[in-house]
Short mmCIF file of C-alpha atoms in Angstrom, two decimals:
data_model
loop_
_atom_site.label_atom_id
_atom_site.label_comp_id
_atom_site.label_asym_id
_atom_site.label_seq_id
_atom_site.Cartn_x
_atom_site.Cartn_y
_atom_site.Cartn_z
CA MET A 1 -66.48 -7.70 89.85
CA ILE A 2 -62.94 -6.54 90.56
CA LYS A 3 -63.13 -3.69 88.00
CA PRO A 4 -65.43 -1.42 90.09
CA TYR A 5 -63.11 -1.81 93.08
CA LEU A 6 -60.11 -0.89 90.96
CA LYS A 7 -61.94 2.20 89.66
CA LEU A 8 -62.49 3.33 93.25
CA THR A 9 -58.71 3.57 93.65
CA LYS A 10 -58.49 6.21 90.87
CA PRO A 11 -55.69 4.63 88.79
CA GLY A 12 -54.82 7.93 87.12
CA ILE A 13 -54.00 9.53 90.46
CA ILE A 14 -52.03 6.45 91.50
CA GLY A 15 -49.98 6.66 88.30
CA GLY A 16 -49.02 10.28 88.86
CA ASN A 17 -48.02 9.68 92.47
CA LEU A 18 -46.05 6.59 91.48
CA VAL A 19 -43.99 8.57 88.95
CA ALA A 20 -43.20 11.10 91.68
CA ALA A 21 -42.16 8.40 94.16
CA VAL A 22 -39.91 6.72 91.59
CA GLY A 23 -38.33 10.10 90.80
CA GLY A 24 -37.48 10.54 94.48
CA VAL A 25 -35.90 7.09 94.64
CA LEU A 26 -33.79 7.63 91.52
CA LEU A 27 -32.62 11.09 92.61
CA ALA A 28 -31.41 9.73 95.94
CA SER A 29 -29.99 6.51 94.46
CA GLN A 30 -27.36 8.35 92.37
CA GLY A 31 -27.55 5.67 89.71
CA ASN A 32 -26.92 2.88 92.22
CA ILE A 33 -30.46 1.53 92.36
CA ASN A 34 -31.64 -0.99 94.92
CA TRP A 35 -34.36 -2.63 92.84
CA LEU A 36 -36.03 -4.37 95.76
CA LEU A 37 -36.24 -1.07 97.62
CA LEU A 38 -37.67 0.60 94.53
CA LEU A 39 -40.26 -2.16 94.29
CA ALA A 40 -41.18 -1.73 97.96
CA VAL A 41 -41.62 2.03 97.49
CA CYS A 42 -43.79 1.47 94.42
CA VAL A 43 -45.98 -1.13 96.12
CA GLY A 44 -46.29 0.75 99.41
CA THR A 45 -47.02 4.10 97.78
CA THR A 46 -49.52 2.57 95.37
CA LEU A 47 -51.45 0.87 98.16
CA ILE A 48 -51.55 3.95 100.40
CA VAL A 49 -52.62 6.30 97.59
CA ALA A 50 -55.22 3.77 96.47
CA SER A 51 -56.59 3.54 100.01
CA GLY A 52 -56.80 7.32 100.32
CA CYS A 53 -58.69 7.53 97.02
CA VAL A 54 -61.21 4.89 98.09
CA PHE A 55 -61.81 6.67 101.40
CA ASN A 56 -62.18 9.91 99.44
CA ASN A 57 -64.81 8.27 97.23
CA VAL A 58 -66.77 7.24 100.32
CA ILE A 59 -66.55 10.70 101.88
CA ASP A 60 -67.51 12.49 98.65
CA ILE A 61 -70.62 10.51 97.68
CA ASP A 62 -72.89 13.50 98.31
CA ILE A 63 -70.62 15.86 96.33
CA ASP A 64 -70.08 13.40 93.49
CA LYS A 65 -73.84 13.19 92.92
CA LEU A 66 -73.85 16.88 91.98
CA MET A 67 -70.95 16.91 89.54
CA LYS A 68 -71.25 15.83 85.92
CA ARG A 69 -67.81 14.20 85.76
CA THR A 70 -68.34 12.17 88.96
CA CYS A 71 -72.05 11.33 89.02
CA GLU A 72 -71.41 7.93 87.42
CA ARG A 73 -68.90 6.77 90.02
CA GLU A 74 -69.35 3.31 91.52
CA LEU A 75 -70.49 4.43 94.96
CA VAL A 76 -72.91 7.00 93.59
CA LYS A 77 -74.50 4.38 91.33
CA LYS A 78 -74.36 1.85 94.21
CA VAL A 79 -72.36 -0.61 92.14
CA VAL A 80 -70.17 -1.15 95.22
CA PRO A 81 -71.68 -1.09 98.74
CA VAL A 82 -70.18 1.53 101.04
CA SER A 83 -69.34 -1.14 103.62
CA HIS A 84 -67.34 -3.09 101.04
CA ALA A 85 -65.54 0.07 99.94
CA LEU A 86 -64.54 0.81 103.54
CA MET A 87 -63.18 -2.70 104.01
CA TRP A 88 -61.31 -2.42 100.71
CA ALA A 89 -59.80 0.92 101.71
CA THR A 90 -58.75 -0.37 105.13
CA ALA A 91 -57.08 -3.45 103.67
CA LEU A 92 -55.16 -1.32 101.16
CA CYS A 93 -54.11 1.09 103.90
CA LEU A 94 -52.78 -1.59 106.24
CA ALA A 95 -50.93 -3.37 103.44
CA GLY A 96 -49.35 -0.12 102.24
CA PHE A 97 -48.16 1.02 105.66
CA PHE A 98 -46.81 -2.45 106.44
CA THR A 99 -44.83 -2.45 103.18
CA LEU A 100 -43.25 0.95 103.77
CA TYR A 101 -42.45 0.25 107.42
CA GLN A 102 -41.07 -3.23 106.88
CA TYR A 103 -39.09 -2.74 103.68
CA THR A 104 -38.09 0.94 103.40
CA SER A 105 -37.23 3.37 106.23
CA VAL A 106 -39.02 4.86 109.19
CA VAL A 107 -38.85 8.35 107.66
CA ALA A 108 -40.46 7.12 104.44
CA PHE A 109 -43.14 5.41 106.51
CA GLU A 110 -43.77 8.63 108.45
CA PHE A 111 -44.30 10.61 105.25
CA GLY A 112 -46.67 7.90 104.08
CA VAL A 113 -48.68 8.41 107.26
CA LEU A 114 -48.50 12.21 106.88
CA GLY A 115 -49.78 12.13 103.31
CA PHE A 116 -52.61 9.75 104.14
CA VAL A 117 -53.77 11.59 107.28
CA VAL A 118 -53.69 14.99 105.59
CA TYR A 119 -55.54 13.78 102.48
CA VAL A 120 -58.23 11.74 104.20
CA GLY A 121 -58.49 13.36 107.61
CA PHE A 122 -57.91 17.05 106.93
CA TYR A 123 -58.55 17.63 103.23
CA SER A 124 -61.38 15.22 102.35
CA LEU A 125 -63.32 15.46 105.61
CA TYR A 126 -63.09 19.21 106.19
CA PHE A 127 -60.98 21.63 104.13
CA LYS A 128 -62.23 20.58 100.69
CA ARG A 129 -65.78 21.42 101.74
CA LYS A 130 -65.29 24.31 104.13
CA SER A 131 -62.24 26.36 103.22
CA ILE A 132 -60.86 28.23 100.25
CA HIS A 133 -57.47 26.99 101.46
CA GLY A 134 -58.38 23.35 100.88
CA THR A 135 -56.10 23.22 97.84
CA LEU A 136 -53.13 24.25 99.98
CA ILE A 137 -53.88 21.51 102.50
CA GLY A 138 -54.35 18.92 99.78
CA GLY A 139 -51.03 19.98 98.28
CA LEU A 140 -49.23 18.83 101.42
CA SER A 141 -50.41 15.26 100.89
CA GLY A 142 -49.62 15.39 97.17
CA ALA A 143 -46.04 16.37 97.98
CA CYS A 144 -45.35 13.26 100.08
CA PRO A 145 -44.75 10.54 97.41
CA PRO A 146 -41.42 11.91 96.08
CA VAL A 147 -40.23 12.40 99.65
CA ILE A 148 -41.25 8.83 100.49
CA GLY A 149 -39.10 7.62 97.61
CA TYR A 150 -36.15 9.85 98.47
CA CYS A 151 -36.17 9.07 102.19
CA ALA A 152 -36.59 5.35 101.56
CA VAL A 153 -33.09 5.47 100.06
CA THR A 154 -31.41 7.95 102.40
CA GLY A 155 -33.17 7.07 105.64
CA GLN A 156 -33.20 10.76 106.53
CA PHE A 157 -34.90 14.06 105.77
CA ASP A 158 -32.24 16.39 104.35
CA ALA A 159 -32.17 19.52 102.20
CA GLY A 160 -32.87 17.53 99.03
CA ALA A 161 -35.99 16.01 100.54
CA ALA A 162 -37.11 19.44 101.75
CA VAL A 163 -36.74 20.92 98.25
CA LEU A 164 -38.72 18.05 96.74
CA PHE A 165 -41.49 18.57 99.28
CA ILE A 166 -41.69 22.34 98.71
CA THR A 167 -41.49 22.02 94.93
CA PHE A 168 -44.35 19.54 94.76
CA CYS A 169 -46.45 21.59 97.19
CA LEU A 170 -46.07 24.63 94.95
CA TRP A 171 -46.84 22.63 91.80
CA GLN A 172 -50.06 21.25 93.28
CA ILE A 173 -51.70 24.68 93.58
CA PRO A 174 -51.79 25.86 89.93
CA HIS A 175 -52.45 22.25 88.88
CA SER A 176 -55.52 22.06 91.14
CA TYR A 177 -56.74 25.54 90.20
CA ALA A 178 -56.50 24.52 86.53
CA ILE A 179 -58.76 21.54 87.23
CA ALA A 180 -61.24 23.81 89.01
CA ILE A 181 -61.29 26.21 86.05
CA TYR A 182 -61.62 23.41 83.53
CA ARG A 183 -64.48 21.90 85.57
CA PHE A 184 -65.78 25.23 86.85
CA GLU A 185 -69.49 24.45 86.57
CA ASP A 186 -69.06 21.14 88.40
CA TYR A 187 -67.27 22.76 91.32
CA LYS A 188 -69.85 25.55 91.43
CA ALA A 189 -72.74 23.08 91.39
CA ALA A 190 -71.22 21.13 94.29
CA SER A 191 -70.44 24.35 96.23
CA ILE A 192 -66.77 23.41 96.61
CA PRO A 193 -65.02 26.62 97.76
CA VAL A 194 -61.99 26.54 95.46
CA LEU A 195 -60.30 29.85 94.69
CA PRO A 196 -61.48 30.24 91.06
CA VAL A 197 -65.10 29.75 92.14
CA GLU A 198 -64.88 31.96 95.22
CA VAL A 199 -62.91 34.94 93.88
CA GLY A 200 -63.25 34.53 90.11
CA ILE A 201 -61.05 33.09 87.40
CA ALA A 202 -59.34 36.40 86.60
CA ARG A 203 -58.04 36.82 90.15
CA ALA A 204 -57.21 33.13 90.45
CA ARG A 205 -55.05 33.50 87.35
CA HIS A 206 -52.77 35.93 89.19
CA HIS A 207 -52.34 33.37 91.96
CA ILE A 208 -51.54 30.72 89.35
CA ILE A 209 -48.82 32.89 87.79
CA GLY A 210 -47.30 33.53 91.22
CA TYR A 211 -47.24 29.84 92.10
CA ILE A 212 -45.68 28.90 88.75
CA ILE A 213 -42.86 31.37 89.37
CA ALA A 214 -42.41 30.05 92.91
CA PHE A 215 -42.39 26.47 91.60
CA ALA A 216 -39.68 27.30 89.07
CA MET A 217 -37.55 28.96 91.75
CA ALA A 218 -37.92 25.97 94.06
CA ALA A 219 -37.07 23.58 91.23
CA PHE A 220 -33.90 25.54 90.41
CA THR A 221 -32.84 25.17 94.05
CA LEU A 222 -31.95 21.54 93.35
CA THR A 223 -29.28 22.77 90.93
CA TYR A 224 -28.21 25.63 93.19
CA LEU A 225 -27.63 23.22 96.07
CA GLY A 226 -25.89 20.76 93.76
CA TYR A 227 -28.46 17.98 93.79
CA ALA A 228 -29.17 18.25 90.06
CA GLY A 229 -27.12 19.33 87.07
CA SER A 230 -27.24 21.97 84.35
CA TRP A 231 -29.29 19.87 81.91
CA TYR A 232 -31.94 19.58 84.59
CA ALA A 233 -31.90 23.36 85.08
CA LEU A 234 -32.16 24.00 81.35
CA GLY A 235 -35.06 21.59 80.95
CA MET A 236 -36.96 22.98 83.91
CA GLY A 237 -36.37 26.52 82.72
CA LEU A 238 -37.87 25.76 79.32
CA VAL A 239 -40.96 23.91 80.54
CA SER A 240 -41.60 26.47 83.29
CA LEU A 241 -41.45 29.30 80.75
CA HIS A 242 -43.91 27.42 78.56
CA TRP A 243 -46.25 26.92 81.52
CA LEU A 244 -45.94 30.60 82.41
CA TYR A 245 -46.60 31.60 78.80
CA ILE A 246 -49.88 29.67 78.73
CA ALA A 247 -50.88 31.24 82.07
CA LYS A 248 -49.98 34.77 80.99
CA VAL A 249 -50.70 34.93 77.26
CA GLY A 250 -52.84 31.89 76.49
CA TYR A 251 -55.53 33.14 78.87
CA GLN A 252 -56.48 35.86 76.40
CA LYS A 253 -56.87 33.56 73.40
CA VAL A 254 -59.37 30.86 74.38
CA PRO A 255 -62.48 30.40 76.58
CA ASN A 256 -61.90 29.81 80.28
CA ALA A 257 -62.66 26.09 80.26
CA GLN A 258 -60.35 25.48 77.32
CA TRP A 259 -57.63 27.54 78.96
CA GLY A 260 -58.06 25.56 82.17
CA LYS A 261 -57.60 22.33 80.24
CA LYS A 262 -54.45 23.69 78.59
CA MET A 263 -53.09 24.71 81.98
CA LEU A 264 -53.91 21.28 83.37
CA LEU A 265 -52.12 19.45 80.57
CA SER A 266 -49.16 21.81 80.83
CA SER A 267 -48.87 21.22 84.57
CA ILE A 268 -48.86 17.45 84.06
CA PHE A 269 -46.21 17.73 81.36
CA ASN A 270 -44.16 20.02 83.60
CA ILE A 271 -44.08 17.63 86.56
CA MET A 272 -43.38 14.63 84.31
CA VAL A 273 -40.33 16.45 82.92
CA PHE A 274 -39.29 17.33 86.46
CA CYS A 275 -39.49 13.70 87.60
CA THR A 276 -37.62 12.49 84.53
CA LEU A 277 -34.82 15.01 84.88
CA ILE A 278 -34.21 14.42 88.60
CA SER A 279 -33.99 10.72 87.76
CA LEU A 280 -31.30 11.27 85.14
CA ASP A 281 -29.35 14.45 85.93
CA PHE A 282 -28.47 14.10 89.60
CA SER A 283 -25.21 15.06 91.33
CA SER A 284 -23.63 12.11 93.12
CA GLU A 285 -20.94 14.11 94.92
CA THR A 286 -23.38 16.51 96.57
CA LEU A 287 -25.75 13.74 97.63
CA GLU A 288 -22.92 11.74 99.19
CA LYS A 289 -21.63 14.82 101.02
CA ASN A 290 -25.05 15.78 102.33
CA TYR A 291 -25.69 12.29 103.66
CA GLN A 292 -22.60 12.68 105.83
CA VAL A 293 -22.58 16.38 106.72
CA ASN A 294 -25.83 18.27 106.14
CA ALA A 295 -28.51 15.87 107.36
CA LEU A 296 -30.97 17.13 109.95
CA PRO A 297 -30.04 15.19 113.12
CA ALA A 298 -33.49 15.44 114.65
CA VAL A 299 -35.08 13.28 111.99
CA ILE A 300 -32.28 10.88 110.95
CA MET A 301 -33.55 7.32 110.91
CA GLU A 302 -31.85 4.16 109.77
CA PRO A 303 -33.70 2.05 107.20
CA HIS A 304 -36.00 -0.38 108.93
CA SER A 305 -35.42 -3.93 107.75
#
């Protein structure tokens, strides 16, 4: 009976967040990887994201009943009792926070708390149901995993961590809008006030294009500030142009749902390339200098052992 409990954790979402967290670790590690620290980040992030997903499943039972893609979920079909799901989520949460606090750094732990509270407390309980800006709020939690990984290594929140946070926030918006367009009828049936449903797909497309451009600019900032190299910049330029092409030109060639799926797949490919390139094409000299000179004193924390 373990399989239904694992499904509640949404393994696909865990996988994406884990890739982002590992990318943050490798960017900050400059090729000098502490494998035990990397393991702690992976375990802690996995447990916290899993907990948030289980809590989200509990909160969204009424919505999931109305959506074709979610109406077969374990809590909707009563395969898992709600009380058991809550205990499962709580155990995952406590184990995840303990792992980050005990084996990484206080700053990484704090971003773990931030991501969890925003996702469960603000997004799932209120903004997803009540506000057109729910996607923006949810994006804040989705941007925490790479920062957790980065700050686990550095023990501080510096310019590199800030760029990672902003870049992932900006990526989350067109990614989430693409899901809403791809699953438009589901979101409409459940009365979830996402932008494509509330203002129309045509207007939402303009927002998507703007966010893709903003994402590309934020991504290039890593090279501008010296955190990443020219190969990274070239790769991000190419995939961002491809993403923008699909948003601008591809929209006219296929039905909305098919276009939304293309945008979704493109966004996933884009962020995978981003995570891969920051893991491989980092700048050691700039990272070392920023650790010593450009850190933000108000939030510097030593790793907690």
